[in-house]
């Protein structure tokens, strides 16, 4: 039955009941007596209450759809209001759920294209930094060495300082190139890439970074490995920038449903802060491989980023890895 006729019939029932009462034993005098006014007031209140109750029951599914519209997040797929009610209401909820399915598919497709283009651009920039800028600075270092060998003694110290500055710039360019596109991920695999990542962060940020990596990880594929690496990289970057932590841990373990990546710290925690671009970027990457990302407080304090990638796992149970600690070098502050 259409929504218009349902509401019309609900109100008609109330009005017919009121008319039946007026045609029955209930009478109204002129002027109106106090008892008659009390009866009419009670009757009017009862009719209004009954009308409000019936309309609320009839429109309750629409209120659920309204709440779903205000709380649905396309980065957390699967949230759907229950199809309830009849006629136009049920059709509206079903159409809304279909629209959400289409929006999530379109967002996943567009995000995949954007992230793929971003990775291609990173790869191109990293290659140019390594081949062009890196080789140019290497040539400059060799030329400076030849000049320093034939320069007067009073100029050698200044040339040595220039060599050190150039060498530091070359190391920084190589570090940027590795962050843009980690060659070790393509050459040696995910475990080696994560070990190199924790070592680099421990050396450059002063954090005590610990990694726990299970051996014999399943074959994840290049796309899933890149997502895992980028999430770990973004998690460590957020720790270094915002957490004010002293220790961090990156763990990757094999589970019956796939693999589980966790990045934890002992900082002040995320609290009630809104999710920034970094976390939303991690969620978009997780959607590409059908993974589940959870960001929240860690047991004992701090923040935990957990990424569960559903990969079919076959074979014996995993052996627990021995934790390895990468200690940060002493640095002058």
CSV table of C-alpha atoms in Angstrom, one decimal:
chain,number,residue,atom,x,y,z
A,1,UNK,CA,0.0,0.0,0.0
A,2,UNK,CA,1.4,3.5,-0.9
A,3,UNK,CA,2.6,5.6,2.0
A,4,UNK,CA,0.0,8.3,1.4
A,5,UNK,CA,-2.9,5.9,1.8
A,6,UNK,CA,-1.4,4.3,4.9
A,7,UNK,CA,-1.1,7.7,6.7
A,8,UNK,CA,-4.5,8.7,5.4
A,9,UNK,CA,-6.1,5.6,6.8
A,10,UNK,CA,-4.4,5.9,10.1
A,11,UNK,CA,-5.8,9.4,10.5
A,12,UNK,CA,-9.2,8.3,9.2
A,13,UNK,CA,-9.4,5.7,11.9
A,14,UNK,CA,-8.8,8.3,14.6
A,15,UNK,CA,-11.4,10.7,13.1
A,16,UNK,CA,-14.0,8.0,12.7
A,17,UNK,CA,-13.6,7.0,16.3
A,18,UNK,CA,-14.0,10.5,17.5
A,19,UNK,CA,-17.1,11.0,15.4
A,20,UNK,CA,-18.6,7.8,16.8
A,21,UNK,CA,-18.0,9.0,20.3
A,22,UNK,CA,-19.8,12.3,19.5
A,23,UNK,CA,-22.8,10.5,18.0
A,24,UNK,CA,-22.9,8.2,21.0
A,25,UNK,CA,-23.8,8.9,24.6
A,26,UNK,CA,-21.3,11.8,24.8
A,27,UNK,CA,-23.2,15.2,24.6
A,28,UNK,CA,-22.2,18.8,24.8
A,29,UNK,CA,-24.3,21.4,26.5
A,30,UNK,CA,-24.5,25.1,25.8
A,31,UNK,CA,-22.7,26.5,27.6
A,32,UNK,CA,-20.2,23.7,28.1
A,33,UNK,CA,-20.2,22.1,31.5
A,34,UNK,CA,-16.9,21.5,33.4
A,35,UNK,CA,-17.3,17.8,33.3
A,36,UNK,CA,-18.0,17.8,29.5
A,37,UNK,CA,-14.9,20.0,28.9
A,38,UNK,CA,-12.8,17.5,30.9
A,39,UNK,CA,-14.2,14.6,28.8
A,40,UNK,CA,-13.5,16.4,25.6
A,41,UNK,CA,-10.0,17.3,26.7
A,42,UNK,CA,-9.2,13.7,27.6
A,43,UNK,CA,-10.7,12.4,24.4
A,44,UNK,CA,-8.7,14.9,22.3
A,45,UNK,CA,-5.5,14.0,24.1
A,46,UNK,CA,-6.2,10.3,23.6
A,47,UNK,CA,-6.8,10.8,19.8
A,48,UNK,CA,-3.6,12.9,19.4
A,49,UNK,CA,-1.6,10.3,21.3
A,50,UNK,CA,-3.0,7.5,19.2
A,51,UNK,CA,-2.4,9.4,16.0
A,52,UNK,CA,1.2,10.2,17.0
A,53,UNK,CA,1.9,6.6,18.0
A,54,UNK,CA,0.4,5.1,14.7
A,55,UNK,CA,2.3,7.6,12.5
A,56,UNK,CA,5.6,7.0,14.4
A,57,UNK,CA,5.2,3.2,14.0
A,58,UNK,CA,4.5,3.7,10.3
A,59,UNK,CA,7.5,6.0,9.7
A,60,UNK,CA,10.0,4.3,12.0
A,61,UNK,CA,11.9,2.6,9.1
A,62,UNK,CA,12.4,6.0,7.5
A,63,UNK,CA,14.0,7.3,10.7
A,64,UNK,CA,16.5,4.3,10.6
A,65,UNK,CA,17.4,5.3,7.0
A,66,UNK,CA,17.9,8.9,8.1
A,67,UNK,CA,20.3,7.8,10.8
A,68,UNK,CA,22.1,5.5,8.4
A,69,UNK,CA,22.5,8.4,5.9
A,70,UNK,CA,24.1,10.6,8.6
A,71,UNK,CA,26.5,7.9,9.9
A,72,UNK,CA,27.5,5.8,6.8
A,73,UNK,CA,31.2,6.0,5.9
A,74,UNK,CA,32.3,4.6,2.6
A,75,UNK,CA,35.7,3.8,4.1
A,76,UNK,CA,33.9,1.3,6.4
A,77,UNK,CA,31.9,-0.7,3.9
A,78,UNK,CA,29.1,-3.1,4.8
A,79,UNK,CA,27.0,-0.8,6.9
A,80,UNK,CA,23.4,-1.2,5.8
A,81,UNK,CA,20.0,-0.4,7.3
A,82,UNK,CA,17.7,-3.3,7.7
A,83,UNK,CA,15.0,-3.5,5.1
A,84,UNK,CA,11.7,-3.1,7.1
A,85,UNK,CA,8.2,-1.8,6.6
A,86,UNK,CA,6.0,-2.3,3.6
A,87,UNK,CA,5.4,-0.9,0.2
A,88,UNK,CA,7.2,2.3,-0.6
A,89,UNK,CA,9.2,2.4,2.6
A,90,UNK,CA,10.8,-1.1,2.0
A,91,UNK,CA,11.4,-0.1,-1.6
A,92,UNK,CA,13.1,3.1,-0.5
A,93,UNK,CA,15.4,1.3,2.0
A,94,UNK,CA,16.3,-1.4,-0.6
A,95,UNK,CA,17.1,1.4,-3.2
A,96,UNK,CA,19.3,3.2,-0.7
A,97,UNK,CA,21.2,0.0,0.1
A,98,UNK,CA,21.7,-0.6,-3.7
A,99,UNK,CA,23.0,3.0,-4.0
A,100,UNK,CA,25.5,2.3,-1.2
A,101,UNK,CA,26.7,-0.8,-3.0
A,102,UNK,CA,27.2,1.1,-6.2
A,103,UNK,CA,29.0,4.0,-4.4
A,104,UNK,CA,31.3,1.7,-2.6
A,105,UNK,CA,32.2,-0.1,-5.8
A,106,UNK,CA,32.8,3.2,-7.6
A,107,UNK,CA,34.9,4.6,-4.7
A,108,UNK,CA,37.0,1.4,-4.6
A,109,UNK,CA,37.6,1.5,-8.3
A,110,UNK,CA,38.5,5.2,-8.3
A,111,UNK,CA,40.7,4.8,-5.2
A,112,UNK,CA,42.5,1.9,-6.9
A,113,UNK,CA,43.2,3.9,-10.0
A,114,UNK,CA,44.4,6.9,-8.0
A,115,UNK,CA,46.7,4.8,-5.7
A,116,UNK,CA,48.0,3.0,-8.7
A,117,UNK,CA,48.8,6.3,-10.5
A,118,UNK,CA,50.4,7.5,-7.2
A,119,UNK,CA,52.6,4.4,-7.0
A,120,UNK,CA,53.7,4.8,-10.6
A,121,UNK,CA,54.6,8.4,-10.0
A,122,UNK,CA,56.5,7.5,-6.9
A,123,UNK,CA,58.4,4.8,-8.8
A,124,UNK,CA,59.2,7.3,-11.6
A,125,UNK,CA,60.4,10.0,-9.2
A,126,UNK,CA,62.5,7.5,-7.2
A,127,UNK,CA,64.1,6.2,-10.4
A,128,UNK,CA,64.9,9.7,-11.5
A,129,UNK,CA,66.4,10.6,-8.1
A,130,UNK,CA,68.5,7.5,-8.1
A,131,UNK,CA,69.6,7.6,-11.7
A,132,UNK,CA,69.8,11.3,-12.4
A,133,UNK,CA,70.4,13.3,-9.2
A,134,UNK,CA,72.2,10.4,-7.4
A,135,UNK,CA,74.7,9.9,-10.2
A,136,UNK,CA,75.3,13.6,-10.7
A,137,UNK,CA,76.1,14.0,-7.0
A,138,UNK,CA,78.4,10.9,-7.2
A,139,UNK,CA,80.2,12.5,-10.1
A,140,UNK,CA,80.5,15.8,-8.1
A,141,UNK,CA,82.0,13.8,-5.2
A,142,UNK,CA,84.6,12.2,-7.4
A,143,UNK,CA,85.5,15.6,-8.9
A,144,UNK,CA,85.8,17.2,-5.5
A,145,UNK,CA,88.2,14.4,-4.5
A,146,UNK,CA,90.4,15.0,-7.5
A,147,UNK,CA,90.4,18.7,-6.8
A,148,UNK,CA,91.2,18.2,-3.1
A,149,UNK,CA,94.1,15.9,-4.0
A,150,UNK,CA,95.7,18.7,-6.0
A,151,UNK,CA,94.6,21.7,-4.0
A,152,UNK,CA,96.8,23.7,-1.6
A,153,UNK,CA,96.8,22.6,2.0
A,154,UNK,CA,94.9,25.7,3.1
A,155,UNK,CA,91.9,24.8,0.8
A,156,UNK,CA,91.7,21.1,1.6
A,157,UNK,CA,89.8,21.6,4.8
A,158,UNK,CA,87.1,23.7,3.1
A,159,UNK,CA,86.9,21.1,0.2
A,160,UNK,CA,86.6,18.4,2.8
A,161,UNK,CA,83.5,20.1,4.3
A,162,UNK,CA,82.0,20.5,0.8
A,163,UNK,CA,82.6,16.8,0.3
A,164,UNK,CA,80.8,15.9,3.5
A,165,UNK,CA,77.9,18.1,2.7
A,166,UNK,CA,77.6,16.6,-0.8
A,167,UNK,CA,77.8,13.1,0.7
A,168,UNK,CA,75.1,13.9,3.2
A,169,UNK,CA,72.9,15.2,0.4
A,170,UNK,CA,73.5,12.0,-1.6
A,171,UNK,CA,72.5,9.9,1.4
A,172,UNK,CA,69.4,11.9,1.9
A,173,UNK,CA,68.3,11.6,-1.7
A,174,UNK,CA,68.8,7.8,-1.5
A,175,UNK,CA,66.7,7.7,1.7
A,176,UNK,CA,63.9,9.7,0.0
A,177,UNK,CA,64.1,7.4,-3.0
A,178,UNK,CA,63.8,4.3,-0.8
A,179,UNK,CA,60.7,5.8,0.9
A,180,UNK,CA,59.1,6.6,-2.4
A,181,UNK,CA,59.6,3.2,-3.8
A,182,UNK,CA,61.4,0.6,-1.6
A,183,UNK,CA,63.5,-1.5,-3.9
A,184,UNK,CA,64.0,-4.1,-1.2
A,185,UNK,CA,60.3,-4.9,-1.3
A,186,UNK,CA,60.5,-6.0,-4.9
A,187,UNK,CA,63.9,-7.7,-4.6
A,188,UNK,CA,63.9,-9.4,-1.2
A,189,UNK,CA,60.2,-9.5,-0.1
A,190,UNK,CA,58.0,-8.1,2.5
A,191,UNK,CA,59.8,-9.3,5.6
A,192,UNK,CA,63.1,-7.8,4.6
A,193,UNK,CA,61.4,-4.6,3.6
A,194,UNK,CA,59.8,-4.3,7.0
A,195,UNK,CA,63.1,-5.0,8.8
A,196,UNK,CA,64.8,-2.3,6.7
A,197,UNK,CA,61.9,0.1,7.5
A,198,UNK,CA,62.1,-0.4,11.2
A,199,UNK,CA,65.9,-0.1,11.1
A,200,UNK,CA,65.7,3.2,9.2
A,201,UNK,CA,63.1,4.7,11.5
A,202,UNK,CA,65.1,3.7,14.6
A,203,UNK,CA,68.2,5.4,13.2
A,204,UNK,CA,66.5,8.6,12.0
A,205,UNK,CA,63.9,9.3,14.7
A,206,UNK,CA,65.5,8.1,17.9
A,207,UNK,CA,62.7,5.5,18.5
A,208,UNK,CA,63.4,2.1,19.9
A,209,UNK,CA,61.7,0.1,17.1
A,210,UNK,CA,61.0,-3.6,17.6
A,211,UNK,CA,59.9,-6.0,14.9
A,212,UNK,CA,58.2,-9.4,15.3
A,213,UNK,CA,57.9,-11.2,11.9
A,214,UNK,CA,56.6,-14.7,11.6
A,215,UNK,CA,58.6,-16.9,9.2
A,216,UNK,CA,57.0,-18.7,6.3
A,217,UNK,CA,54.5,-16.1,5.4
A,218,UNK,CA,51.9,-17.0,2.7
A,219,UNK,CA,52.3,-15.8,-0.8
A,220,UNK,CA,50.4,-12.5,-0.6
A,221,UNK,CA,51.0,-11.0,-4.1
A,222,UNK,CA,52.6,-7.7,-4.9
A,223,UNK,CA,49.5,-5.6,-4.3
A,224,UNK,CA,48.8,-6.9,-0.8
A,225,UNK,CA,52.5,-6.7,0.1
A,226,UNK,CA,52.6,-3.1,-1.0
A,227,UNK,CA,49.5,-2.3,1.1
A,228,UNK,CA,51.0,-3.9,4.2
A,229,UNK,CA,54.3,-2.0,3.7
A,230,UNK,CA,52.6,1.3,3.2
A,231,UNK,CA,50.4,0.9,6.2
A,232,UNK,CA,53.4,0.0,8.4
A,233,UNK,CA,55.3,3.0,6.9
A,234,UNK,CA,52.4,5.4,7.6
A,235,UNK,CA,51.9,4.0,11.1
A,236,UNK,CA,55.5,4.6,12.0
A,237,UNK,CA,55.4,8.0,10.4
A,238,UNK,CA,52.4,9.0,12.6
A,239,UNK,CA,54.2,7.7,15.7
A,240,UNK,CA,57.2,9.8,15.0
A,241,UNK,CA,55.1,12.9,14.3
A,242,UNK,CA,52.3,12.8,16.8
A,243,UNK,CA,52.7,10.0,19.5
A,244,UNK,CA,55.6,11.4,21.5
A,245,UNK,CA,56.5,7.8,22.1
A,246,UNK,CA,59.8,6.2,23.1
A,247,UNK,CA,59.2,2.7,21.7
A,248,UNK,CA,57.3,1.2,18.8
A,249,UNK,CA,56.7,-2.3,17.5
A,250,UNK,CA,55.8,-3.7,14.1
A,251,UNK,CA,54.5,-7.3,14.1
A,252,UNK,CA,53.4,-9.4,11.2
A,253,UNK,CA,52.1,-12.8,12.0
A,254,UNK,CA,50.3,-15.6,10.1
A,255,UNK,CA,46.7,-16.3,11.1
A,256,UNK,CA,44.2,-19.0,10.0
A,257,UNK,CA,42.4,-16.3,8.0
A,258,UNK,CA,45.4,-14.6,6.5
A,259,UNK,CA,48.0,-12.3,7.9
A,260,UNK,CA,47.8,-9.7,10.7
A,261,UNK,CA,49.9,-6.6,10.8
A,262,UNK,CA,50.1,-4.5,13.9
A,263,UNK,CA,52.0,-1.2,14.6
A,264,UNK,CA,52.0,-0.2,18.3
A,265,UNK,CA,53.6,2.5,20.4
A,266,UNK,CA,53.8,3.6,24.0
A,267,UNK,CA,52.8,7.3,23.3
A,268,UNK,CA,49.9,9.3,24.6
A,269,UNK,CA,47.3,7.6,22.4
A,270,UNK,CA,44.9,8.8,19.8
A,271,UNK,CA,42.2,9.8,22.2
A,272,UNK,CA,39.2,11.5,20.7
A,273,UNK,CA,41.1,13.1,17.8
A,274,UNK,CA,39.5,12.9,14.4
A,275,UNK,CA,41.0,10.7,11.8
A,276,UNK,CA,43.4,12.6,9.6
A,277,UNK,CA,44.5,12.2,6.0
A,278,UNK,CA,47.1,9.5,7.0
A,279,UNK,CA,44.6,7.1,8.6
A,280,UNK,CA,42.0,7.7,5.8
A,281,UNK,CA,44.7,6.9,3.3
A,282,UNK,CA,45.4,3.6,5.1
A,283,UNK,CA,41.7,2.8,5.0
A,284,UNK,CA,41.6,3.4,1.3
A,285,UNK,CA,44.6,1.1,0.8
A,286,UNK,CA,43.0,-1.6,3.0
A,287,UNK,CA,39.9,-1.6,0.8
A,288,UNK,CA,42.0,-2.4,-2.2
A,289,UNK,CA,42.8,-5.9,-0.9
A,290,UNK,CA,39.7,-6.5,1.1
A,291,UNK,CA,41.5,-6.0,4.4
A,292,UNK,CA,40.1,-4.7,7.7
A,293,UNK,CA,41.8,-1.8,9.3
A,294,UNK,CA,41.4,-0.9,13.0
A,295,UNK,CA,43.0,2.1,14.7
A,296,UNK,CA,42.5,2.5,18.5
A,297,UNK,CA,44.1,2.4,21.9
A,298,UNK,CA,46.7,-0.3,22.5
A,299,UNK,CA,46.7,-2.6,25.6
A,300,UNK,CA,48.7,-0.8,28.3
A,301,UNK,CA,48.5,2.6,26.6
A,302,UNK,CA,49.5,4.1,23.3
A,303,UNK,CA,48.0,3.5,19.9
A,304,UNK,CA,47.6,0.3,17.9
A,305,UNK,CA,47.1,0.1,14.1
A,306,UNK,CA,45.9,-3.3,13.1
A,307,UNK,CA,45.5,-4.5,9.5
A,308,UNK,CA,44.0,-8.0,8.9
A,309,UNK,CA,44.5,-9.1,5.3
A,310,UNK,CA,42.3,-12.1,4.4
A,311,UNK,CA,44.6,-14.6,2.6
A,312,UNK,CA,44.0,-18.3,2.4
A,313,UNK,CA,46.6,-20.0,4.5
A,314,UNK,CA,47.7,-23.7,4.1
A,315,UNK,CA,50.4,-25.5,5.8
A,316,UNK,CA,51.7,-26.1,9.4
A,317,UNK,CA,51.1,-23.7,12.2
A,318,UNK,CA,53.4,-20.8,12.3
A,319,UNK,CA,56.5,-20.7,14.5
A,320,UNK,CA,56.6,-17.7,16.9
A,321,UNK,CA,59.4,-15.4,15.9
A,322,UNK,CA,62.1,-14.2,18.3
A,323,UNK,CA,61.8,-10.5,18.8
A,324,UNK,CA,64.6,-8.4,17.5
A,325,UNK,CA,65.2,-4.9,18.8
A,326,UNK,CA,66.7,-2.1,16.7
A,327,UNK,CA,68.2,0.4,19.1
A,328,UNK,CA,68.4,4.0,18.1
A,329,UNK,CA,72.0,5.4,18.1
A,330,UNK,CA,72.8,8.1,20.6
A,331,UNK,CA,72.3,11.5,19.1
A,332,UNK,CA,72.9,15.0,20.4
A,333,UNK,CA,69.7,16.9,20.8
